[in-house]
Coordinates of C-alpha atoms in Angstrom, one line a residue:
X133 CA -127.2 77.2 21.1
X134 CA -124.2 76.7 23.3
X135 CA -121.8 79.6 23.6
X136 CA -118.7 79.2 21.5
X137 CA -115.2 79.5 23.2
X138 CA -113.2 82.2 21.7
X139 CA -110.1 81.5 19.9
X140 CA -106.8 82.5 21.7
X141 CA -104.6 85.1 20.1
X142 CA -100.9 85.6 20.2
X143 CA -101.5 89.0 22.0
X144 CA -103.8 87.6 24.5
X145 CA -101.6 84.8 25.4
X146 CA -98.6 87.2 25.7
X147 CA -100.3 89.6 27.8
X148 CA -102.1 87.1 30.1
X149 CA -101.3 87.9 33.8
X150 CA -102.4 86.2 37.0
X151 CA -104.9 88.3 39.2
X152 CA -103.8 89.5 42.6
X153 CA -106.0 87.0 44.4
X154 CA -105.3 84.1 42.0
X155 CA -104.2 81.1 44.2
X156 CA -104.6 78.1 41.9
X157 CA -104.0 77.1 38.4
X158 CA -106.3 78.6 35.8
X159 CA -107.0 76.9 32.5
X160 CA -108.2 78.7 29.3
X161 CA -109.5 76.6 26.5
X162 CA -108.6 77.6 22.7
X163 CA -111.5 77.9 20.6
X164 CA -109.0 77.8 17.6
X165 CA -108.1 74.3 18.3
X166 CA -110.3 71.7 20.1
X167 CA -108.6 70.2 23.1
X168 CA -105.9 72.8 23.5
X169 CA -105.6 74.4 27.0
X170 CA -103.3 77.2 28.1
X171 CA -102.6 76.9 31.8
X172 CA -101.7 79.8 33.9
X173 CA -100.0 79.4 37.4
X174 CA -100.1 82.1 40.2
X175 CA -96.5 82.9 39.7
X176 CA -97.2 83.8 36.0
X177 CA -95.8 80.8 34.3
X178 CA -97.6 79.6 31.4
X179 CA -97.8 76.1 29.9
X180 CA -99.8 74.2 27.2
X181 CA -101.8 70.9 27.6
X182 CA -103.9 69.0 25.1
X183 CA -107.0 67.0 26.3
X184 CA -107.6 63.8 24.4
X185 CA -109.7 60.6 24.7
X186 CA -107.6 57.4 24.3
X187 CA -109.5 54.0 24.4
X188 CA -112.4 55.7 26.2
X189 CA -110.2 57.2 28.8
X190 CA -109.6 61.1 29.0
X191 CA -105.9 62.0 29.1
X192 CA -104.1 65.3 29.4
X193 CA -100.7 65.8 28.0
X194 CA -98.4 68.7 28.5
X195 CA -96.8 69.9 25.3
X196 CA -94.5 72.5 26.5
X197 CA -94.1 76.0 28.2
X198 CA -94.8 79.4 26.8
X199 CA -93.0 81.3 25.2
X200 CA -90.9 78.3 24.1
X201 CA -93.7 76.9 22.5
X202 CA -95.9 79.5 20.7
X203 CA -99.5 79.5 20.0
X204 CA -99.1 78.3 16.5
X205 CA -96.9 75.5 17.4
X206 CA -99.1 74.4 20.2
X207 CA -102.0 73.9 18.0
X208 CA -100.1 71.9 15.5
X209 CA -98.9 69.6 18.2
X210 CA -102.5 69.4 19.8
X211 CA -103.7 68.5 16.5
X212 CA -101.1 65.8 15.8
X213 CA -101.8 64.3 19.3
X214 CA -105.6 64.3 18.9
X215 CA -105.2 62.7 15.5
X216 CA -103.1 60.0 16.8
X217 CA -105.4 59.4 19.8
X218 CA -108.2 58.8 17.3
X219 CA -105.8 56.1 15.7
X220 CA -105.3 54.5 19.1
X221 CA -101.7 56.0 19.4
X222 CA -100.9 57.1 23.1
X223 CA -98.5 59.9 24.3
X224 CA -95.6 57.5 24.7
X225 CA -95.9 56.2 21.2
X226 CA -96.1 59.8 19.8
X227 CA -93.0 60.7 21.8
X228 CA -91.2 57.9 20.2
X229 CA -92.5 58.7 16.8
X230 CA -91.2 62.3 17.3
X231 CA -87.8 61.0 18.4
X232 CA -87.4 58.8 15.4
X233 CA -88.5 61.6 13.1
X234 CA -85.7 63.8 14.5
X235 CA -83.2 61.1 15.0
X236 CA -79.8 61.8 13.2
X237 CA -77.8 59.0 12.0
X238 CA -75.2 59.5 14.7
X239 CA -78.0 59.1 17.4
X240 CA -79.3 55.9 15.8
X241 CA -75.9 54.5 15.4
X242 CA -75.0 55.0 18.9
X243 CA -78.1 52.8 20.0
X244 CA -77.1 50.3 17.3
X245 CA -73.4 50.0 18.7
X246 CA -74.8 49.5 22.3
X247 CA -77.1 46.7 21.0
X248 CA -74.2 45.0 19.1
X249 CA -71.8 45.0 22.0
X250 CA -74.2 42.7 23.9
X251 CA -73.4 39.7 21.4
X252 CA -70.3 40.6 19.3
X253 CA -66.8 39.9 20.3
X254 CA -64.6 42.9 21.3
X255 CA -62.4 42.5 18.3
X256 CA -65.4 42.7 16.1
X257 CA -66.7 45.9 17.7
X258 CA -63.2 47.5 17.2
X259 CA -63.6 47.0 13.5
X260 CA -67.3 48.5 13.6
X261 CA -66.2 51.4 15.7
X262 CA -63.3 52.1 13.3
X263 CA -65.5 52.0 10.1
X264 CA -68.0 54.4 11.9
X265 CA -65.4 56.9 13.1
X266 CA -63.3 57.0 10.0
X267 CA -65.7 56.6 7.1
X268 CA -69.4 56.7 7.9
X269 CA -69.6 59.6 10.5
X270 CA -67.8 62.2 8.5
X271 CA -70.3 61.6 5.6
X272 CA -73.6 60.6 7.3
X273 CA -73.5 61.6 11.0
X274 CA -75.4 64.9 11.0
X275 CA -78.0 63.7 8.3
X276 CA -81.5 62.6 9.6
X277 CA -82.0 58.9 9.6
X278 CA -85.3 58.9 8.0
X279 CA -83.9 61.0 5.0
X280 CA -81.1 58.5 4.0
X281 CA -81.4 57.5 0.5
X282 CA -79.6 55.3 -2.1
X283 CA -77.3 58.1 -3.0
X284 CA -76.2 58.5 0.4
X285 CA -74.9 54.9 0.5
X286 CA -72.9 55.4 -2.6
X287 CA -71.4 58.7 -1.4
X288 CA -70.1 56.7 1.6
X289 CA -68.6 54.0 -0.7
X290 CA -67.2 56.5 -3.1
X291 CA -65.5 58.4 -0.3
X292 CA -63.7 55.2 1.0
X293 CA -62.6 54.2 -2.6
X294 CA -61.3 57.7 -3.1
X295 CA -58.9 57.2 -0.2
X296 CA -57.6 54.2 -1.9
X297 CA -59.3 51.4 -0.1
X298 CA -61.4 49.5 -2.5
X299 CA -61.7 46.4 -0.4
X300 CA -62.4 48.5 2.7
X301 CA -65.1 50.3 0.9
X302 CA -67.0 47.1 0.4
X303 CA -66.7 46.3 4.3
X304 CA -68.0 49.9 4.9
X305 CA -71.0 49.4 2.6
X306 CA -71.9 46.1 4.3
X307 CA -71.7 47.9 7.7
X308 CA -74.0 50.7 6.6
X309 CA -76.5 48.3 5.1
X310 CA -76.3 46.1 8.5
X311 CA -77.1 49.3 10.5
X312 CA -80.0 50.3 8.3
X313 CA -81.4 46.7 8.4
X314 CA -81.3 47.0 12.2
X315 CA -83.1 50.3 12.0
X316 CA -85.7 48.8 9.6
X317 CA -86.5 46.0 12.2
X318 CA -87.3 48.6 14.7
X319 CA -89.5 50.7 12.3
X320 CA -87.1 53.7 12.5
X321 CA -87.1 53.7 8.7
X322 CA -89.7 52.6 6.1
X323 CA -87.1 50.5 4.2
X324 CA -83.5 50.1 3.5
X325 CA -82.6 51.9 0.2
X326 CA -82.1 49.5 -2.8
X327 CA -78.5 49.7 -4.0
X328 CA -77.7 46.6 -6.1
X329 CA -74.3 47.5 -7.4
X330 CA -73.1 49.2 -4.1
X331 CA -70.4 46.7 -3.4
X332 CA -67.7 46.2 -6.2
X333 CA -66.2 43.0 -7.2
X334 CA -63.1 42.2 -5.2
X335 CA -59.9 40.8 -6.4
X336 CA -58.5 38.3 -4.0
X337 CA -55.0 39.6 -2.8
X338 CA -52.2 37.1 -3.5
X339 CA -49.2 39.1 -2.3
X340 CA -46.4 37.3 -0.5
X341 CA -43.0 38.6 0.5
X342 CA -40.0 37.7 -1.4
X343 CA -37.1 36.2 0.4
X344 CA -35.2 39.5 0.1
X345 CA -38.1 41.3 1.6
X346 CA -38.2 39.0 4.4
X347 CA -34.7 39.6 5.2
X348 CA -34.9 43.3 5.0
X349 CA -38.0 43.3 7.0
X350 CA -36.5 41.3 9.8
X351 CA -33.5 43.8 9.9
X352 CA -35.4 47.1 9.2
X353 CA -38.0 46.5 11.9
X354 CA -35.3 46.8 14.6
X355 CA -34.7 50.4 13.6
X356 CA -38.1 51.5 15.1
X357 CA -37.7 50.5 18.6
X358 CA -38.1 47.4 20.6
X359 CA -41.8 47.3 20.4
X360 CA -42.0 47.4 16.6
X361 CA -39.1 44.9 16.3
X362 CA -40.8 42.3 18.7
X363 CA -44.2 42.9 17.1
X364 CA -42.9 42.3 13.7
X365 CA -40.8 39.2 14.6
X366 CA -43.7 37.6 16.5
X367 CA -45.9 38.1 13.4
X368 CA -43.3 36.4 11.2
X369 CA -42.6 33.6 13.8
X370 CA -46.2 32.8 14.6
X371 CA -48.4 33.6 11.5
X372 CA -51.2 34.9 13.6
X373 CA -53.2 38.0 12.6
X374 CA -51.9 41.4 13.3
X375 CA -54.4 42.3 16.2
X376 CA -54.0 38.9 17.8
X377 CA -50.3 39.4 18.0
X378 CA -50.8 43.0 19.1
X379 CA -53.3 42.2 21.9
X380 CA -51.2 39.3 23.3
X381 CA -51.5 39.1 27.1
X382 CA -49.3 37.4 29.6
X383 CA -52.5 35.4 30.9
X384 CA -52.5 33.6 27.5
X385 CA -49.0 32.3 27.7
X386 CA -47.7 29.2 29.1
X387 CA -44.0 29.8 29.1
X388 CA -43.1 26.3 30.6
X389 CA -45.0 24.5 27.9
X390 CA -44.1 26.9 25.2
X391 CA -47.8 27.6 24.3
X392 CA -49.7 30.7 23.4
X393 CA -53.6 30.0 23.9
X394 CA -55.7 32.7 22.5
X395 CA -59.2 32.5 23.8
X396 CA -62.3 31.9 21.5
X397 CA -63.7 35.4 22.3
X398 CA -60.4 37.1 20.9
X399 CA -60.1 34.8 17.9
X400 CA -61.7 35.6 14.5
X401 CA -63.1 32.1 14.1
X402 CA -64.7 32.0 17.5
X403 CA -62.5 29.1 18.4
X404 CA -59.7 28.8 20.9
X405 CA -56.4 28.9 19.1
X406 CA -53.4 27.1 20.6
X407 CA -50.1 28.3 19.0
X408 CA -46.8 26.3 19.7
X409 CA -44.1 28.7 20.2
X410 CA -40.7 28.2 18.6
X411 CA -37.4 28.8 20.6
X412 CA -37.1 32.0 18.6
X413 CA -40.5 33.2 19.8
X414 CA -39.9 32.2 23.3
X415 CA -36.6 34.0 23.3
X416 CA -38.4 37.2 22.5
X417 CA -41.0 36.6 25.2
X418 CA -38.5 35.8 27.8
X419 CA -36.7 39.0 27.1
X420 CA -39.9 41.0 27.3
X421 CA -40.9 39.2 30.5
X422 CA -38.2 41.2 32.4
X423 CA -40.3 44.2 32.2
X424 CA -43.2 42.7 34.1
X425 CA -45.4 39.8 33.2
X426 CA -49.0 41.4 33.5
X427 CA -51.3 42.9 30.9
X428 CA -50.3 43.1 27.5
X429 CA -46.9 41.7 26.3
X430 CA -46.6 44.5 23.9
X431 CA -47.5 47.5 26.0
X432 CA -48.6 50.7 24.4
X433 CA -47.9 54.3 25.7
X434 CA -51.1 54.7 27.5
X435 CA -51.5 52.8 30.7
X436 CA -53.3 49.6 30.1
X437 CA -53.2 49.9 26.3
X438 CA -51.7 47.6 23.8
X439 CA -49.1 48.6 21.3
X440 CA -50.6 50.7 18.5
X441 CA -47.7 52.0 16.4
X442 CA -48.1 49.2 13.8
X443 CA -49.3 51.7 11.1
X444 CA -46.4 54.1 11.1
X445 CA -43.9 51.2 11.8
X446 CA -45.1 49.5 8.5
X447 CA -44.9 52.7 6.6
X448 CA -41.3 53.4 7.7
X449 CA -40.2 49.8 7.0
X450 CA -41.6 49.8 3.5
X451 CA -39.9 53.0 2.8
X452 CA -36.6 51.6 4.0
X453 CA -36.9 48.3 2.1
X454 CA -37.6 50.3 -1.1
X455 CA -38.2 48.9 -4.7
X456 CA -41.8 49.8 -4.4
X457 CA -42.5 47.5 -1.3
X458 CA -46.2 47.5 -0.7
X459 CA -46.8 44.5 1.6
X460 CA -49.1 44.7 4.4
X461 CA -49.1 42.9 7.7
X462 CA -51.6 40.5 6.5
X463 CA -49.4 39.7 3.7
X464 CA -46.9 38.4 6.3
X465 CA -49.4 35.7 7.3
X466 CA -49.9 34.8 3.8
X467 CA -46.2 34.5 3.4
X468 CA -46.0 32.1 6.4
X469 CA -48.7 30.0 5.1
X470 CA -47.0 29.7 1.6
X471 CA -43.7 28.9 3.3
X472 CA -45.2 26.1 5.3
X473 CA -46.4 24.5 2.0
X474 CA -42.7 25.1 0.5
X475 CA -41.4 23.4 3.5
X476 CA -43.4 20.3 2.9
X477 CA -45.9 20.8 5.8
X478 CA -49.3 18.9 5.1
X479 CA -52.2 21.1 4.4
X480 CA -54.3 20.2 7.5
X481 CA -51.4 21.1 9.7
X482 CA -50.5 24.3 7.9
X483 CA -54.1 25.5 7.9
X484 CA -54.4 24.9 11.8
X485 CA -51.1 26.7 12.3
X486 CA -52.8 30.0 11.0
X487 CA -56.0 29.2 12.7
X488 CA -58.2 28.4 9.7
X489 CA -61.1 26.4 10.9
X490 CA -61.5 22.9 9.1
X491 CA -64.3 22.9 6.6
X492 CA -67.2 20.5 5.7
X493 CA -67.3 17.2 7.4
X494 CA -63.6 17.6 8.6
X495 CA -64.9 20.2 11.0
X496 CA -67.3 17.6 12.6
X497 CA -65.3 14.4 12.4
X498 CA -61.7 15.3 12.7
X499 CA -61.0 16.8 16.1
X500 CA -57.3 16.0 16.4
X501 CA -55.5 19.1 17.3
X502 CA -52.2 18.3 15.6
X503 CA -50.3 20.2 18.4
X504 CA -47.0 18.2 17.9
X505 CA -47.3 18.8 14.1
X506 CA -47.9 22.5 14.5
X507 CA -45.0 22.8 16.9
X508 CA -42.6 20.9 14.4
X509 CA -43.9 23.2 11.4
X510 CA -43.3 26.5 13.3
X511 CA -40.0 25.3 14.5
X512 CA -38.9 24.5 10.9
X513 CA -40.2 27.9 9.7
X514 CA -38.2 29.8 12.3
X515 CA -35.0 27.8 11.5
X516 CA -35.7 28.6 7.8
X517 CA -36.3 32.1 8.4
X518 CA -33.2 32.5 10.5
X519 CA -31.2 30.8 7.7
X520 CA -32.3 33.5 5.4
X521 CA -31.6 36.3 7.8
X522 CA -28.3 35.1 8.7
X523 CA -27.0 34.6 5.2
X524 CA -24.4 37.0 3.9
X525 CA -26.3 37.4 0.7
X526 CA -29.7 39.1 0.9
X527 CA -30.6 38.2 -2.7
X528 CA -33.3 35.7 -3.2
X529 CA -32.3 32.5 -1.5
X530 CA -34.3 29.3 -2.0
X531 CA -36.0 27.7 1.0
X532 CA -34.1 24.7 2.3
X533 CA -35.7 22.3 4.6
X534 CA -33.7 22.2 7.9
X535 CA -33.1 18.7 9.4
X536 CA -35.3 18.4 12.3
X537 CA -34.0 16.6 15.3
X538 CA -36.3 13.9 16.5

């Protein structure tokens, strides 16, 4: 009968010392766990290894040093590795499994964002970064990814709703689901938690600014510095989105032709948007050009950054306008689009002015850019806006179609 290897004990492992004449590594097998080996170096350092057979090949895998890894933990790790080897799972796959088992939502999300940056536009990544930083991280960041349940998704949504952002709550819910779907594809989680009623029904916002609010906005934005004033005026005069105006760069402007060419990678629709600039818009840009024509047109406080004071500017403007003013920057864009219809601009031109892509067969067959029509529409809108602003009476003034000289 073969002699049995005695089991190691905590005391034996702790008191084990190299002999005076030891010059090589010594290995002691543990009779308490098949395949577990304690290695003792001549300098007294102790470490654990496990001997396995994977696909007919003998392997040795280190599993930590002593006393960082004690006898009990070493046996448990050895058993996991040997069981995995029986199932054809090697050390690298085991390490990956252990990493996934210990992965927090923050760690998983960092890899998700890194992957998304390879294919998504920078503007989209800004939105994703913001939703993570402001809404998801504070709730889920420290939790283990494998432990995320349906209740966690509803907790994130409810937290955003409690802040007074019901529409944003739906966007954040979609972002969480997109992240979890990405994790499921990589088998980091077994399945995405089912949450049928996670997103609430949205009521489309139809808010536009009254003529009185337009006049007040035009005047009040000038009380918050040149940046806030020019940002607001350019929003009103171009009808483009907040971040498209905020991140406007001199390289996108052709001052001689009076065109602002927003590249496809910076535009929401993924199409290049050409914005004809009215004389009023060009006047603002010529005035800012004196400060240097490189980088952002509306420069932020930090070197190389764009203007970022839009939130505080809007808050102060609304307070000054009074009467419960609750308009947003995007409401200005809707107001411009509505005004174009009131001025008699045809629908196709008005939609192209604000950058809406043609739908259906028009998207395929109608490739006319309507550049001249867009220029006339924005010029008429600028004239109408100025007639409102220059009026002595800030009460509601009906839109009048200015006579456009041809």
